[in-house]
């Protein structure tokens, strides 16, 4: 069962809002980091079930996927994108990324999709990079205290 999350985003307010929102849905954010290199270090220490990567991260999701090679299976990397074109979806799928979800999803819906990530069969059927999930935008931004990597 997916419960332990590592968030990779260089946008502090968005990262904190996402962590707070998913925390209310039973997830434990084991780390929030700002770069691909930090993601690899945190993943080795924190052992996340899933890594959520901001698609707008400087250096991009590809840098995170490469940094996590041998540390976290690529099908456990979820990219949150503002927009997902066909070419980008194909590149993510070809890279073995587990899922690509539009950022503009309602938090409870995002939480349920993350909880359902039980394995590659679910991922390919419901959360493939070729398919996006446009729903309601998160209506408010919750600014919480920032967490260091591996906070309990």
Coordinates of C-alpha atoms in Angstrom, one line a residue:
X1 CA 0.0 0.0 0.0
X2 CA 1.4 3.4 -1.0
X3 CA 1.7 5.6 2.1
X4 CA 5.2 7.1 2.2
X5 CA 5.8 10.0 -0.2
X6 CA 8.8 12.0 -1.3
X7 CA 7.9 15.3 -2.9
X8 CA 10.4 16.8 -5.4
X9 CA 9.5 20.4 -6.2
X10 CA 11.4 23.7 -6.2
X11 CA 8.2 25.6 -5.4
X12 CA 8.1 25.7 -1.6
X13 CA 4.5 26.9 -1.2
X14 CA 3.1 24.3 -3.7
X15 CA 5.2 21.5 -2.1
X16 CA 3.9 22.4 1.4
X17 CA 0.3 22.7 0.2
X18 CA 0.6 19.3 -1.5
X19 CA 2.1 17.7 1.6
X20 CA -0.6 19.2 3.9
X21 CA -3.4 18.1 1.6
X22 CA -2.1 14.5 1.2
X23 CA -1.3 14.3 4.9
X24 CA -5.0 14.8 5.6
X25 CA -5.7 11.7 3.4
X26 CA -3.4 9.4 5.4
X27 CA -0.1 9.8 3.5
X28 CA 3.2 10.4 5.3
X29 CA 5.5 12.8 3.5
X30 CA 8.9 11.4 4.4
X31 CA 10.7 14.2 2.6
X32 CA 10.4 17.4 0.5
X33 CA 13.4 18.2 -1.6
X34 CA 14.2 20.8 -4.3
X35 CA 16.4 19.0 -6.8
X36 CA 17.2 15.7 -8.5
X37 CA 20.4 15.2 -6.6
X38 CA 18.6 15.8 -3.3
X39 CA 15.8 13.4 -4.4
X40 CA 18.4 10.6 -4.8
X41 CA 19.9 11.3 -1.4
X42 CA 16.5 11.5 0.4
X43 CA 15.2 8.4 -1.4
X44 CA 18.1 6.3 -0.2
X45 CA 17.5 7.5 3.4
X46 CA 13.7 7.7 3.5
X47 CA 12.7 4.7 1.4
X48 CA 9.5 6.3 -0.1
X49 CA 6.7 4.2 -1.6
X50 CA 6.2 6.9 -4.2
X51 CA 8.0 9.9 -5.5
X52 CA 5.9 12.9 -6.6
X53 CA 7.8 15.1 -9.1
X54 CA 6.7 18.6 -10.1
X55 CA 6.8 18.6 -13.9
X56 CA 8.0 22.3 -13.8
X57 CA 11.0 21.4 -11.7
X58 CA 14.2 23.0 -13.0
X59 CA 16.1 20.3 -14.8
X60 CA 12.8 18.4 -15.3
X61 CA 11.4 15.0 -14.3
X62 CA 14.0 13.3 -16.6
X63 CA 16.8 14.5 -14.3
X64 CA 14.9 13.1 -11.3
X65 CA 14.3 9.8 -13.0
X66 CA 18.0 9.5 -13.9
X67 CA 19.1 10.4 -10.4
X68 CA 16.8 7.8 -8.9
X69 CA 18.0 5.0 -11.2
X70 CA 18.8 2.0 -9.0
X71 CA 17.2 3.7 -6.0
X72 CA 13.5 3.9 -6.8
X73 CA 11.8 1.9 -9.6
X74 CA 10.6 4.3 -12.3
X75 CA 7.1 2.9 -12.1
X76 CA 7.0 4.5 -8.6
X77 CA 7.7 8.0 -9.9
X78 CA 4.6 10.2 -10.5
X79 CA 5.0 13.4 -12.5
X80 CA 2.5 16.2 -11.7
X81 CA 2.1 18.3 -14.9
X82 CA 0.3 21.5 -15.6
X83 CA -0.2 20.4 -19.2
X84 CA 0.6 17.2 -20.9
X85 CA 1.0 17.0 -24.7
X86 CA 1.1 13.8 -26.7
X87 CA 4.9 14.0 -27.2
X88 CA 5.6 14.5 -23.5
X89 CA 3.2 11.7 -22.6
X90 CA 5.1 9.4 -25.0
X91 CA 8.5 10.4 -23.6
X92 CA 7.3 9.7 -20.0
X93 CA 5.8 6.4 -21.0
X94 CA 9.0 5.4 -22.9
X95 CA 11.1 6.4 -19.8
X96 CA 9.0 4.0 -17.7
X97 CA 7.5 6.7 -15.5
X98 CA 4.7 5.1 -13.5
X99 CA 2.1 7.9 -13.9
X100 CA 1.6 11.4 -15.1
X101 CA -1.3 13.3 -13.5
X102 CA -2.4 16.9 -14.2
X103 CA -1.7 19.2 -11.3
X104 CA -5.3 20.6 -11.5
X105 CA -6.9 17.7 -9.7
X106 CA -9.0 17.9 -6.5
X107 CA -6.9 16.7 -3.6
X108 CA -9.1 13.8 -2.5
X109 CA -9.1 12.5 -6.1
X110 CA -5.4 12.7 -6.2
X111 CA -5.1 10.9 -2.9
X112 CA -7.3 8.1 -4.1
X113 CA -5.4 7.7 -7.3
X114 CA -2.1 7.5 -5.3
X115 CA -3.5 5.0 -2.8
X116 CA -4.6 2.8 -5.7
X117 CA -1.1 2.6 -7.1
X118 CA -0.8 -1.0 -6.1
X119 CA 1.4 -2.1 -9.0
X120 CA 2.2 -1.8 -12.7
X121 CA -1.2 -3.3 -13.8
X122 CA -3.1 -0.6 -12.1
X123 CA -0.7 2.1 -13.3
X124 CA -1.0 1.0 -16.9
X125 CA -4.8 0.7 -16.8
X126 CA -5.6 3.9 -14.9
X127 CA -2.7 6.3 -14.7
X128 CA -0.7 5.9 -17.9
X129 CA 1.3 8.9 -19.2
X130 CA -0.9 8.9 -22.3
X131 CA -4.0 9.7 -20.2
X132 CA -4.5 12.8 -18.0
X133 CA -7.0 13.4 -15.3
X134 CA -8.5 16.9 -15.6
X135 CA -10.8 17.6 -12.7
X136 CA -11.3 20.5 -10.3
X137 CA -8.4 22.7 -9.3
X138 CA -7.3 22.7 -5.6
X139 CA -9.3 25.6 -4.3
X140 CA -6.9 26.9 -1.7
X141 CA -3.3 26.8 -0.9
X142 CA -2.3 25.7 2.6
X143 CA 1.0 27.1 3.7
X144 CA 2.5 24.9 6.3
X145 CA 5.9 24.8 7.9
X146 CA 8.5 23.4 5.5
X147 CA 9.8 20.0 6.2
X148 CA 13.3 18.7 5.9
X149 CA 14.0 15.5 4.1
X150 CA 12.9 12.5 6.1
X151 CA 10.7 14.2 8.5
X152 CA 8.6 11.8 10.5

